[in-house]
Short mmCIF file of C-alpha atoms in Angstrom, two decimals:
data_model
loop_
_atom_site.label_atom_id
_atom_site.label_comp_id
_atom_site.label_asym_id
_atom_site.label_seq_id
_atom_site.Cartn_x
_atom_site.Cartn_y
_atom_site.Cartn_z
CA UNK Y 1 -12.71 -8.12 23.75
CA UNK Y 2 -14.21 -5.03 21.90
CA UNK Y 3 -12.64 -3.10 19.00
CA UNK Y 4 -11.42 0.42 19.26
CA UNK Y 5 -13.79 2.72 17.42
CA UNK Y 6 -12.39 5.34 15.13
CA UNK Y 7 -14.32 8.62 14.69
CA UNK Y 8 -15.20 9.43 10.90
CA UNK Y 9 -14.94 13.38 10.20
CA UNK Y 10 -13.42 13.88 6.56
CA UNK Y 11 -10.62 15.91 7.89
CA UNK Y 12 -8.44 13.75 10.70
CA UNK Y 13 -8.35 9.87 9.63
CA UNK Y 14 -4.66 8.41 9.74
CA UNK Y 15 -2.75 6.08 7.46
CA UNK Y 16 -2.64 3.78 10.56
CA UNK Y 17 -6.21 4.00 11.08
CA UNK Y 18 -7.25 2.79 7.67
CA UNK Y 19 -4.99 -0.10 8.31
CA UNK Y 20 -6.96 -0.94 11.35
CA UNK Y 21 -10.17 -0.81 9.50
CA UNK Y 22 -9.19 -2.68 6.36
CA UNK Y 23 -7.75 -5.40 8.98
CA UNK Y 24 -11.45 -5.40 10.77
CA UNK Y 25 -9.58 -4.50 13.74
CA UNK Y 26 -11.87 -1.59 14.28
CA UNK Y 27 -15.03 -0.12 14.75
CA UNK Y 28 -16.14 3.32 13.16
CA UNK Y 29 -18.41 6.22 13.87
CA UNK Y 30 -19.47 9.40 12.01
CA UNK Y 31 -18.89 12.55 14.18
CA UNK Y 32 -21.25 14.96 15.09
CA UNK Y 33 -20.23 17.84 13.58
CA UNK Y 34 -19.43 15.49 10.13
CA UNK Y 35 -23.19 14.53 10.42
CA UNK Y 36 -24.23 18.17 10.70
CA UNK Y 37 -22.32 19.04 7.64
CA UNK Y 38 -23.58 16.21 5.50
CA UNK Y 39 -27.42 16.95 6.30
CA UNK Y 40 -26.49 20.34 5.34
CA UNK Y 41 -25.39 19.81 2.14
CA UNK Y 42 -28.23 17.62 1.27
CA UNK Y 43 -30.59 19.81 1.77
CA UNK Y 44 -28.85 22.41 -0.74
CA UNK Y 45 -29.26 19.48 -3.41
CA UNK Y 46 -32.57 18.68 -2.43
CA UNK Y 47 -33.55 22.53 -3.09
CA UNK Y 48 -31.26 22.51 -6.13
CA UNK Y 49 -33.08 19.48 -7.83
CA UNK Y 50 -36.65 20.82 -6.91
CA UNK Y 51 -35.73 23.67 -9.49
CA UNK Y 52 -35.08 24.63 -13.17
CA UNK Y 53 -31.56 25.68 -13.20
CA UNK Y 54 -29.19 22.81 -14.89
CA UNK Y 55 -26.61 21.39 -12.30
CA UNK Y 56 -23.91 18.76 -13.62
CA UNK Y 57 -24.80 15.10 -12.18
CA UNK Y 58 -28.24 16.33 -10.47
CA UNK Y 59 -30.46 17.05 -13.25
CA UNK Y 60 -28.16 16.46 -16.43
CA UNK Y 61 -26.45 13.49 -17.91
CA UNK Y 62 -22.63 12.59 -17.20
CA UNK Y 63 -19.15 13.20 -19.01
CA UNK Y 64 -19.98 13.96 -22.60
CA UNK Y 65 -23.88 14.04 -21.73
CA UNK Y 66 -23.62 17.08 -19.22
CA UNK Y 67 -25.56 19.21 -21.60
CA UNK Y 68 -28.34 16.59 -21.73
CA UNK Y 69 -31.38 17.68 -19.31
CA UNK Y 70 -32.97 15.20 -16.91
CA UNK Y 71 -36.58 15.05 -16.37
CA UNK Y 72 -37.35 15.62 -12.44
CA UNK Y 73 -39.51 12.41 -12.59
CA UNK Y 74 -36.45 10.46 -13.82
CA UNK Y 75 -33.86 11.56 -11.41
CA UNK Y 76 -33.85 8.32 -9.36
CA UNK Y 77 -33.19 6.48 -12.52
CA UNK Y 78 -30.36 8.37 -13.48
CA UNK Y 79 -28.67 7.90 -10.16
CA UNK Y 80 -29.43 4.14 -10.90
CA UNK Y 81 -28.36 3.98 -14.00
CA UNK Y 82 -25.54 5.64 -13.56
CA UNK Y 83 -23.91 2.74 -11.12
CA UNK Y 84 -25.09 0.03 -13.19
CA UNK Y 85 -23.44 1.57 -16.17
CA UNK Y 86 -20.24 2.14 -14.84
CA UNK Y 87 -19.91 -0.84 -12.92
CA UNK Y 88 -17.69 -2.30 -16.15
CA UNK Y 89 -14.45 -3.55 -13.73
CA UNK Y 90 -12.78 -6.27 -14.49
CA UNK Y 91 -9.78 -8.88 -12.92
CA UNK Y 92 -9.59 -10.27 -9.79
CA UNK Y 93 -11.54 -8.81 -6.67
CA UNK Y 94 -9.57 -6.47 -4.74
CA UNK Y 95 -8.59 -8.08 -1.71
CA UNK Y 96 -10.87 -7.86 1.62
CA UNK Y 97 -8.47 -5.35 3.38
CA UNK Y 98 -8.27 -3.06 0.18
CA UNK Y 99 -11.92 -3.24 -0.16
CA UNK Y 100 -12.87 -2.39 2.95
CA UNK Y 101 -10.14 0.37 2.95
CA UNK Y 102 -11.93 1.59 -0.10
CA UNK Y 103 -15.18 1.96 1.96
CA UNK Y 104 -13.98 3.70 4.61
CA UNK Y 105 -12.18 6.37 2.53
CA UNK Y 106 -15.15 6.74 0.85
CA UNK Y 107 -17.10 7.08 4.31
CA UNK Y 108 -14.84 10.00 5.10
CA UNK Y 109 -15.02 11.55 1.79
CA UNK Y 110 -18.78 11.85 2.08
CA UNK Y 111 -18.13 12.61 6.01
CA UNK Y 112 -16.72 16.16 4.79
CA UNK Y 113 -20.41 17.46 3.54
CA UNK Y 114 -19.57 18.61 0.43
CA UNK Y 115 -20.76 15.56 -1.66
CA UNK Y 116 -24.80 15.95 -1.27
CA UNK Y 117 -25.01 12.48 -0.04
CA UNK Y 118 -28.14 11.82 2.65
CA UNK Y 119 -27.33 10.48 5.82
CA UNK Y 120 -29.43 7.16 5.29
CA UNK Y 121 -26.95 6.40 2.48
CA UNK Y 122 -23.50 7.23 4.87
CA UNK Y 123 -24.91 5.38 7.76
CA UNK Y 124 -25.92 2.31 5.18
CA UNK Y 125 -21.74 2.38 4.48
CA UNK Y 126 -20.82 2.57 7.79
CA UNK Y 127 -23.01 0.12 8.86
CA UNK Y 128 -21.31 -2.09 6.05
CA UNK Y 129 -18.21 -1.43 7.47
CA UNK Y 130 -19.32 -2.57 11.19
CA UNK Y 131 -20.98 -5.68 10.12
CA UNK Y 132 -18.16 -6.34 7.70
CA UNK Y 133 -20.37 -6.80 4.09
CA UNK Y 134 -16.96 -6.67 1.97
CA UNK Y 135 -18.04 -5.75 -2.04
CA UNK Y 136 -17.09 -7.27 -4.83
CA UNK Y 137 -14.87 -4.44 -6.46
CA UNK Y 138 -12.70 -5.86 -9.45
CA UNK Y 139 -9.48 -4.21 -9.73
CA UNK Y 140 -8.98 -3.05 -13.08
CA UNK Y 141 -11.05 -0.91 -15.02
CA UNK Y 142 -10.16 2.64 -13.45
CA UNK Y 143 -7.94 5.36 -15.62
CA UNK Y 144 -8.19 7.32 -12.28
CA UNK Y 145 -10.33 10.84 -13.43
CA UNK Y 146 -12.52 11.10 -13.01
CA UNK Y 147 -11.47 9.55 -10.15
CA UNK Y 148 -11.80 5.63 -9.77
CA UNK Y 149 -15.21 5.42 -11.73
CA UNK Y 150 -15.87 1.59 -12.41
CA UNK Y 151 -14.05 0.65 -8.63
CA UNK Y 152 -16.57 2.42 -6.99
CA UNK Y 153 -19.45 2.03 -9.04
CA UNK Y 154 -19.49 -1.46 -8.16
CA UNK Y 155 -18.08 -0.44 -4.82
CA UNK Y 156 -21.99 1.40 -5.12
CA UNK Y 157 -23.87 -1.32 -6.61
CA UNK Y 158 -24.24 -3.08 -3.46
CA UNK Y 159 -25.86 0.30 -1.81
CA UNK Y 160 -28.52 -0.50 -4.07
CA UNK Y 161 -28.91 -4.41 -3.39
CA UNK Y 162 -26.79 -5.02 -6.89
CA UNK Y 163 -23.56 -6.47 -7.54
CA UNK Y 164 -21.85 -8.67 -5.41
CA UNK Y 165 -20.44 -8.66 -1.70
CA UNK Y 166 -18.47 -10.98 0.76
CA UNK Y 167 -20.48 -11.79 4.02
CA UNK Y 168 -18.80 -13.86 6.81
CA UNK Y 169 -15.90 -14.78 4.16
CA UNK Y 170 -18.77 -16.10 1.59
CA UNK Y 171 -19.32 -14.57 -1.84
CA UNK Y 172 -22.52 -14.11 -2.15
CA UNK Y 173 -25.38 -11.88 -4.17
CA UNK Y 174 -25.04 -8.19 -2.34
CA UNK Y 175 -28.88 -7.95 -1.66
CA UNK Y 176 -28.22 -11.47 0.47
CA UNK Y 177 -25.43 -10.23 1.91
CA UNK Y 178 -26.99 -7.23 3.09
CA UNK Y 179 -29.78 -9.00 4.31
CA UNK Y 180 -27.78 -11.23 6.22
CA UNK Y 181 -26.24 -8.83 8.28
CA UNK Y 182 -29.10 -6.94 8.55
CA UNK Y 183 -29.46 -4.49 6.67
CA UNK Y 184 -31.27 -2.98 3.99
CA UNK Y 185 -30.46 -1.56 0.51
CA UNK Y 186 -31.13 2.42 -0.51
CA UNK Y 187 -32.84 4.02 -3.72
CA UNK Y 188 -30.60 6.39 -4.65
CA UNK Y 189 -32.05 9.96 -4.99
CA UNK Y 190 -30.52 13.03 -6.85
CA UNK Y 191 -26.99 13.51 -7.03
CA UNK Y 192 -26.16 10.51 -5.17
CA UNK Y 193 -25.19 8.23 -7.23
CA UNK Y 194 -22.68 10.66 -8.22
CA UNK Y 195 -21.57 11.27 -5.04
CA UNK Y 196 -20.35 7.69 -4.62
CA UNK Y 197 -18.64 7.06 -7.78
CA UNK Y 198 -16.51 10.44 -8.37
CA UNK Y 199 -13.00 10.28 -6.18
CA UNK Y 200 -9.54 9.01 -5.74
CA UNK Y 201 -10.20 6.17 -3.10
CA UNK Y 202 -10.07 3.09 -5.18
CA UNK Y 203 -5.97 4.28 -5.82
CA UNK Y 204 -5.68 5.39 -2.15
CA UNK Y 205 -7.04 2.10 -0.63
CA UNK Y 206 -4.46 0.38 -2.55
CA UNK Y 207 -2.13 2.83 -2.13
CA UNK Y 208 -2.28 3.39 1.67
CA UNK Y 209 -1.86 -0.37 2.44
CA UNK Y 210 1.02 -0.26 0.27
CA UNK Y 211 2.58 2.77 1.96
CA UNK Y 212 2.30 1.26 4.93
CA UNK Y 213 4.15 -1.95 3.80
CA UNK Y 214 6.75 0.26 1.63
CA UNK Y 215 7.66 1.64 4.98
CA UNK Y 216 7.92 -1.81 6.69
CA UNK Y 217 10.15 -3.09 4.01
CA UNK Y 218 12.42 -0.14 4.13
CA UNK Y 219 13.38 -0.85 7.94
CA UNK Y 220 13.57 -4.49 6.57
CA UNK Y 221 16.11 -3.51 3.65
CA UNK Y 222 18.02 -2.31 6.79
CA UNK Y 223 17.87 -5.63 8.96
CA UNK Y 224 19.03 -7.54 5.86
CA UNK Y 225 21.95 -5.66 4.55
CA UNK Y 226 23.26 -5.41 8.33
CA UNK Y 227 23.61 -9.48 7.82
CA UNK Y 228 24.76 -9.85 4.79
CA UNK Y 229 27.32 -7.07 5.52
CA UNK Y 230 28.61 -9.06 8.95
CA UNK Y 231 28.41 -12.48 7.30
CA UNK Y 232 30.87 -10.78 4.63
CA UNK Y 233 33.29 -9.16 7.58
CA UNK Y 234 31.84 -5.73 5.85
CA UNK Y 235 33.52 -2.46 7.40
CA UNK Y 236 31.09 -0.37 9.93
CA UNK Y 237 32.94 2.87 9.76
CA UNK Y 238 30.65 4.19 6.33
CA UNK Y 239 28.07 4.31 8.46
CA UNK Y 240 29.70 6.75 11.46
CA UNK Y 241 27.85 10.11 11.66
CA UNK Y 242 30.82 12.25 10.45
CA UNK Y 243 30.07 10.87 6.79
CA UNK Y 244 26.33 11.28 7.05
CA UNK Y 245 25.95 15.10 8.74
CA UNK Y 246 28.11 16.62 5.57
CA UNK Y 247 25.49 14.99 3.31
CA UNK Y 248 22.47 15.42 5.61
CA UNK Y 249 20.17 13.84 3.49
CA UNK Y 250 17.21 12.59 6.21
CA UNK Y 251 16.78 9.57 4.69
CA UNK Y 252 20.73 8.83 4.62
CA UNK Y 253 21.01 9.80 8.46
CA UNK Y 254 18.06 7.52 9.29
CA UNK Y 255 19.55 4.78 7.76
CA UNK Y 256 23.23 5.15 8.78
CA UNK Y 257 21.32 5.81 12.33
CA UNK Y 258 19.49 2.29 11.83
CA UNK Y 259 22.56 0.49 10.87
CA UNK Y 260 24.77 1.63 14.00
CA UNK Y 261 21.73 0.26 16.50
CA UNK Y 262 21.84 -3.10 14.69
CA UNK Y 263 25.16 -3.63 14.28
CA UNK Y 264 26.03 -2.43 17.84
CA UNK Y 265 27.38 -5.06 19.82
CA UNK Y 266 29.37 -7.12 17.47
CA UNK Y 267 31.89 -9.56 17.71
CA UNK Y 268 32.65 -10.00 13.96
CA UNK Y 269 33.49 -6.69 13.57
CA UNK Y 270 36.29 -7.01 15.92
CA UNK Y 271 37.47 -10.37 14.11
CA UNK Y 272 38.40 -8.36 10.84
CA UNK Y 273 39.57 -5.07 11.94
CA UNK Y 274 43.13 -5.50 10.95
CA UNK Y 275 42.57 -7.08 7.84
CA UNK Y 276 43.80 -5.97 4.22
CA UNK Y 277 40.69 -4.81 2.64
CA UNK Y 278 40.64 -1.22 2.15
CA UNK Y 279 36.83 -0.79 0.69
CA UNK Y 280 33.44 -2.73 0.51
CA UNK Y 281 31.54 -3.14 -2.30
CA UNK Y 282 28.92 -0.25 -2.98
CA UNK Y 283 26.09 -2.65 -1.98
CA UNK Y 284 27.70 -2.54 1.07
CA UNK Y 285 29.04 0.62 1.59
CA UNK Y 286 26.24 2.90 0.10
CA UNK Y 287 23.57 1.45 2.26
CA UNK Y 288 22.84 4.67 4.20
CA UNK Y 289 22.98 6.23 0.23
CA UNK Y 290 20.28 4.19 -1.39
CA UNK Y 291 18.24 2.86 1.00
CA UNK Y 292 18.45 6.49 2.50
CA UNK Y 293 17.12 8.04 -1.35
CA UNK Y 294 14.41 5.14 -1.21
CA UNK Y 295 13.21 6.11 1.97
CA UNK Y 296 13.16 10.15 0.97
CA UNK Y 297 10.38 8.59 -2.03
CA UNK Y 298 8.64 6.73 0.46
CA UNK Y 299 8.34 9.80 2.86
CA UNK Y 300 6.93 11.91 -0.38
CA UNK Y 301 4.25 9.30 -0.91
CA UNK Y 302 2.87 9.61 2.59
CA UNK Y 303 2.83 13.38 3.02
CA UNK Y 304 0.66 13.27 -0.86
CA UNK Y 305 -1.47 10.03 0.86
CA UNK Y 306 -2.12 11.63 4.15
CA UNK Y 307 -3.68 14.76 2.48
CA UNK Y 308 -5.42 12.74 -0.12
CA UNK Y 309 -7.49 10.72 2.08
CA UNK Y 310 -8.99 13.43 3.87
CA UNK Y 311 -9.67 15.60 0.91
CA UNK Y 312 -13.00 16.16 -1.42
CA UNK Y 313 -12.85 14.69 -4.53
CA UNK Y 314 -16.31 14.76 -5.51
CA UNK Y 315 -17.63 16.46 -8.51
CA UNK Y 316 -19.41 19.27 -8.58
CA UNK Y 317 -18.87 19.87 -4.96
CA UNK Y 318 -21.67 21.04 -2.65
CA UNK Y 319 -20.35 24.31 -0.57
CA UNK Y 320 -23.90 24.93 1.70
CA UNK Y 321 -22.26 27.94 3.39
CA UNK Y 322 -22.14 30.06 0.14
CA UNK Y 323 -25.34 27.60 -1.70
CA UNK Y 324 -22.71 26.93 -4.63
CA UNK Y 325 -22.33 23.70 -6.51
CA UNK Y 326 -19.26 24.15 -8.42
CA UNK Y 327 -17.87 21.37 -11.11
CA UNK Y 328 -14.26 21.00 -10.65
CA UNK Y 329 -11.70 18.32 -11.07
CA UNK Y 330 -10.39 17.54 -7.59
CA UNK Y 331 -10.97 13.90 -8.43
CA UNK Y 332 -7.69 13.56 -10.81
CA UNK Y 333 -5.56 11.26 -9.37
CA UNK Y 334 -2.42 12.84 -10.28
CA UNK Y 335 -0.62 13.39 -7.41
CA UNK Y 336 -1.56 9.55 -6.21
CA UNK Y 337 -0.09 8.19 -9.37
CA UNK Y 338 2.87 10.14 -9.01
CA UNK Y 339 3.28 9.37 -5.66
CA UNK Y 340 2.68 5.46 -6.57
CA UNK Y 341 4.95 5.25 -9.57
CA UNK Y 342 8.00 6.86 -6.89
CA UNK Y 343 7.10 4.01 -4.03
CA UNK Y 344 7.38 1.55 -6.71
CA UNK Y 345 10.96 3.11 -7.86
CA UNK Y 346 12.05 3.33 -4.40
CA UNK Y 347 11.36 -0.59 -3.49
CA UNK Y 348 12.39 -1.23 -6.91
CA UNK Y 349 16.17 0.23 -5.77
CA UNK Y 350 15.83 -1.99 -2.20
CA UNK Y 351 14.94 -4.92 -4.56
CA UNK Y 352 17.80 -4.56 -6.85
CA UNK Y 353 20.52 -3.63 -4.25
CA UNK Y 354 19.35 -6.61 -1.65
CA UNK Y 355 20.61 -8.87 -5.42
CA UNK Y 356 23.90 -7.70 -5.84
CA UNK Y 357 24.20 -8.21 -1.45
CA UNK Y 358 22.95 -11.89 -2.03
CA UNK Y 359 25.43 -11.95 -4.97
CA UNK Y 360 28.12 -10.92 -2.51
CA UNK Y 361 27.27 -13.67 -0.17
CA UNK Y 362 27.33 -16.84 -3.07
CA UNK Y 363 30.13 -15.96 -5.48
CA UNK Y 364 33.43 -17.16 -3.63
CA UNK Y 365 35.37 -15.00 -5.35
CA UNK Y 366 33.97 -12.35 -3.82
CA UNK Y 367 32.65 -13.62 -0.06
CA UNK Y 368 35.85 -16.01 0.77
CA UNK Y 369 33.06 -18.42 1.94
CA UNK Y 370 32.41 -21.74 0.05
CA UNK Y 371 30.84 -21.43 -3.12
CA UNK Y 372 26.78 -21.03 -3.03
CA UNK Y 373 27.55 -21.20 0.42
CA UNK Y 374 27.06 -25.03 0.48
CA UNK Y 375 28.99 -27.47 2.17
CA UNK Y 376 30.33 -30.45 -0.31
CA UNK Y 377 29.52 -27.73 -3.18
CA UNK Y 378 29.22 -29.65 -6.45
CA UNK Y 379 27.02 -32.00 -5.05
CA UNK Y 380 24.74 -29.66 -3.70
CA UNK Y 381 24.34 -26.19 -5.26
CA UNK Y 382 23.51 -24.61 -1.82
CA UNK Y 383 21.79 -21.03 -2.98
CA UNK Y 384 22.89 -20.63 -6.36
CA UNK Y 385 19.24 -20.27 -7.58
CA UNK Y 386 17.63 -18.05 -4.62
CA UNK Y 387 20.54 -15.12 -6.44
CA UNK Y 388 18.49 -16.03 -9.74
CA UNK Y 389 15.07 -16.11 -8.33
CA UNK Y 390 15.80 -12.14 -6.79
CA UNK Y 391 17.60 -11.56 -10.00
CA UNK Y 392 14.06 -12.67 -12.15
CA UNK Y 393 12.06 -10.55 -9.35
CA UNK Y 394 14.17 -7.41 -9.47
CA UNK Y 395 13.82 -7.46 -14.01
CA UNK Y 396 10.28 -7.68 -13.26
CA UNK Y 397 10.35 -5.64 -10.85
CA UNK Y 398 12.31 -2.85 -13.57
CA UNK Y 399 9.27 -3.24 -15.87
CA UNK Y 400 7.10 -2.57 -13.45
CA UNK Y 401 8.71 0.40 -12.26
CA UNK Y 402 8.10 2.21 -15.67
CA UNK Y 403 5.27 5.29 -14.60
CA UNK Y 404 2.22 5.07 -15.19
CA UNK Y 405 2.03 8.44 -14.20
CA UNK Y 406 3.22 9.51 -17.24
CA UNK Y 407 0.61 7.99 -19.61
CA UNK Y 408 -2.84 9.11 -20.38
CA UNK Y 409 -5.80 7.71 -22.47
CA UNK Y 410 -8.09 10.05 -23.50
CA UNK Y 411 -11.81 8.59 -22.67
CA UNK Y 412 -15.61 10.18 -22.76
CA UNK Y 413 -15.11 11.21 -26.27
CA UNK Y 414 -12.63 13.55 -25.17
CA UNK Y 415 -14.05 15.51 -22.07
CA UNK Y 416 -11.83 13.37 -20.26
CA UNK Y 417 -8.73 14.09 -22.42
CA UNK Y 418 -5.88 13.94 -19.75
CA UNK Y 419 -6.34 10.92 -17.13
CA UNK Y 420 -4.00 10.12 -14.06
CA UNK Y 421 -3.63 6.28 -14.40
CA UNK Y 422 -3.35 5.86 -10.55
CA UNK Y 423 -4.91 2.78 -9.89
CA UNK Y 424 -2.52 1.46 -12.82
CA UNK Y 425 0.37 2.97 -10.62
CA UNK Y 426 -0.94 1.47 -7.33
CA UNK Y 427 -1.89 -1.88 -8.14
CA UNK Y 428 1.61 -2.32 -10.14
CA UNK Y 429 3.38 -0.59 -6.68
CA UNK Y 430 1.59 -3.18 -4.97
CA UNK Y 431 3.20 -6.32 -7.30
CA UNK Y 432 6.65 -4.58 -6.88
CA UNK Y 433 6.12 -4.62 -2.98
CA UNK Y 434 5.72 -8.39 -3.03
CA UNK Y 435 8.78 -9.38 -5.07
CA UNK Y 436 10.65 -6.66 -2.81
CA UNK Y 437 9.65 -8.82 0.46
CA UNK Y 438 10.42 -11.83 -1.78
CA UNK Y 439 14.23 -10.50 -2.14
CA UNK Y 440 14.47 -9.19 1.02
CA UNK Y 441 13.21 -12.51 2.60
CA UNK Y 442 15.84 -13.71 0.18
CA UNK Y 443 18.53 -11.87 1.24
CA UNK Y 444 17.79 -12.78 4.90
CA UNK Y 445 17.88 -16.36 4.35
CA UNK Y 446 21.18 -16.38 2.47
CA UNK Y 447 22.84 -14.21 4.98
CA UNK Y 448 21.50 -16.34 7.87
CA UNK Y 449 23.60 -19.16 6.22
CA UNK Y 450 26.99 -16.68 5.60
CA UNK Y 451 26.39 -15.71 9.74
CA UNK Y 452 26.52 -19.82 10.34
CA UNK Y 453 30.22 -20.18 9.19
CA UNK Y 454 31.17 -16.85 10.95
CA UNK Y 455 30.49 -18.75 14.60
CA UNK Y 456 30.84 -18.86 17.10
CA UNK Y 457 31.22 -15.08 16.69
CA UNK Y 458 28.00 -13.15 16.61
CA UNK Y 459 26.78 -9.93 14.76
CA UNK Y 460 25.39 -7.03 16.29
CA UNK Y 461 22.11 -7.00 18.40
CA UNK Y 462 19.95 -6.35 15.99
CA UNK Y 463 21.33 -8.67 12.88
CA UNK Y 464 21.69 -11.68 15.84
CA UNK Y 465 18.33 -10.83 16.59
CA UNK Y 466 16.86 -11.39 13.20
CA UNK Y 467 19.29 -14.58 12.73
CA UNK Y 468 17.85 -16.34 15.95
CA UNK Y 469 14.44 -15.78 14.72
CA UNK Y 470 15.15 -16.88 11.23
CA UNK Y 471 16.88 -19.72 12.44
CA UNK Y 472 13.69 -20.93 15.14
CA UNK Y 473 12.04 -21.29 11.73
CA UNK Y 474 14.46 -22.51 9.51
CA UNK Y 475 17.60 -24.62 9.98
CA UNK Y 476 20.92 -24.37 8.60
CA UNK Y 477 21.36 -25.85 5.05
CA UNK Y 478 23.71 -29.08 5.18
CA UNK Y 479 22.52 -30.34 2.32
CA UNK Y 480 20.07 -29.12 -0.87
CA UNK Y 481 16.79 -29.23 -0.08
CA UNK Y 482 13.50 -27.20 -1.60
CA UNK Y 483 14.38 -23.64 -0.83
CA UNK Y 484 11.45 -22.00 -1.65
CA UNK Y 485 9.68 -23.70 1.53
CA UNK Y 486 12.50 -21.38 3.31
CA UNK Y 487 11.89 -18.43 1.41
CA UNK Y 488 8.01 -18.66 2.51
CA UNK Y 489 8.74 -19.01 6.01
CA UNK Y 490 10.93 -16.05 6.08
CA UNK Y 491 8.60 -14.09 4.31
CA UNK Y 492 6.33 -14.96 6.78
CA UNK Y 493 8.27 -13.57 9.63
CA UNK Y 494 8.35 -10.34 7.60
CA UNK Y 495 5.15 -9.81 6.93
CA UNK Y 496 3.62 -11.23 10.09
CA UNK Y 497 5.70 -7.73 11.56
CA UNK Y 498 7.94 -10.80 13.69
CA UNK Y 499 11.33 -9.93 12.47
CA UNK Y 500 11.09 -6.11 13.23
CA UNK Y 501 9.69 -6.54 16.67
CA UNK Y 502 12.79 -8.86 16.65
CA UNK Y 503 14.90 -6.37 15.88
CA UNK Y 504 13.48 -3.33 17.90
CA UNK Y 505 13.41 -5.33 20.59
CA UNK Y 506 16.76 -6.29 20.60
CA UNK Y 507 17.92 -2.44 19.66
CA UNK Y 508 15.50 -0.66 22.09
#
């Protein structure tokens, strides 16, 4: 089956399309209008390069060396040296999906026609995507202004046949990867090196995939909370529309409505309708308020990313219509840095309240269930350490939630005197999302054990669908076993989308 095609025009790329290309589930093609704009901006760069007027990055040095004039005979070397000197990233390479997203986003900004790139250079980038040549890009080394210089330089190395790339899953020298894919490196002309390394595409690549995962985890958090609520015989009343209509935060209202759908048809709620308990703990009763606030933060981040991935972030910018090449600061990653910090904090909140619900489940003084949900407790420890693991992940997530966006270390001899730390924010947000997934998987696993003790009564339709899917992969725990295997099994149901799909099908 042929893969769908996504048209790249610099203006209309959607976050979901980035994910498709990142997973190599779609091909890319440049729109004809974008090609026209690219050629027009390149023509202006060629005219300026042929003249004697200083133009930053075209016939001058870079950063603090912007006042140094470069001879015309050295302009090719200037661009090549820029790529080589800036490729000083360290650490683990970006995963394939993030590296492909990075390449796609760079193509999209070049397609806007404000970069001055040649068509043949942009065509090589698109061919690399379609033939799955994935540059090796170390994930550390960017301070987020002038954009993601080091990661983008490693990306650009492959364009000139330097550095390394993955091809058919194998890591090799870039020139060899290009050759195997039937591609040839380019010789960069005036401005092209700068056009490849200026911008926020690395933080946006990591950030976009983090964003989409965070949105999914927000839904999973509601499912986990609903399962726990049913396992603890909690009240459904805190989710009635009237409560949320009088405090009309959109996220709060959405979560309450989602919970009502998940819980509809519950047999358990009828079983304790006349119980003496007046109020549930906050971790149950305030799910809409806490999860809703997290959703609001995640929604803020989406708005920022949707603008940024279709923005011109080069310096200087090439305006062919007015024949101006102007230096500015669109490469500064502050909007993304702040957004990624907010996502990390939102996910940490979801993890934190999830861990408190796990405590409610395993503590017999709070649950009126067997201690740690173990049969023959004492001989068996049950889910005692599952709560401890969740607590450890929450503690580390809190450390990682310290905002990177308020930090700055000047660089380039003081010329770049305020930077965004956007890549730092995105990378730590990615780590927090891993922890959040694990915390929610632990809660779902423990809640399923609690629901076992409530049989034959069944939870609401959505919670029941999640419970049954978990039980198809992980049996009830009769006696102690290696819980890390169970946590991993539930984590895979979360990551694959199977769990959400089952709940959505049951509540449609």
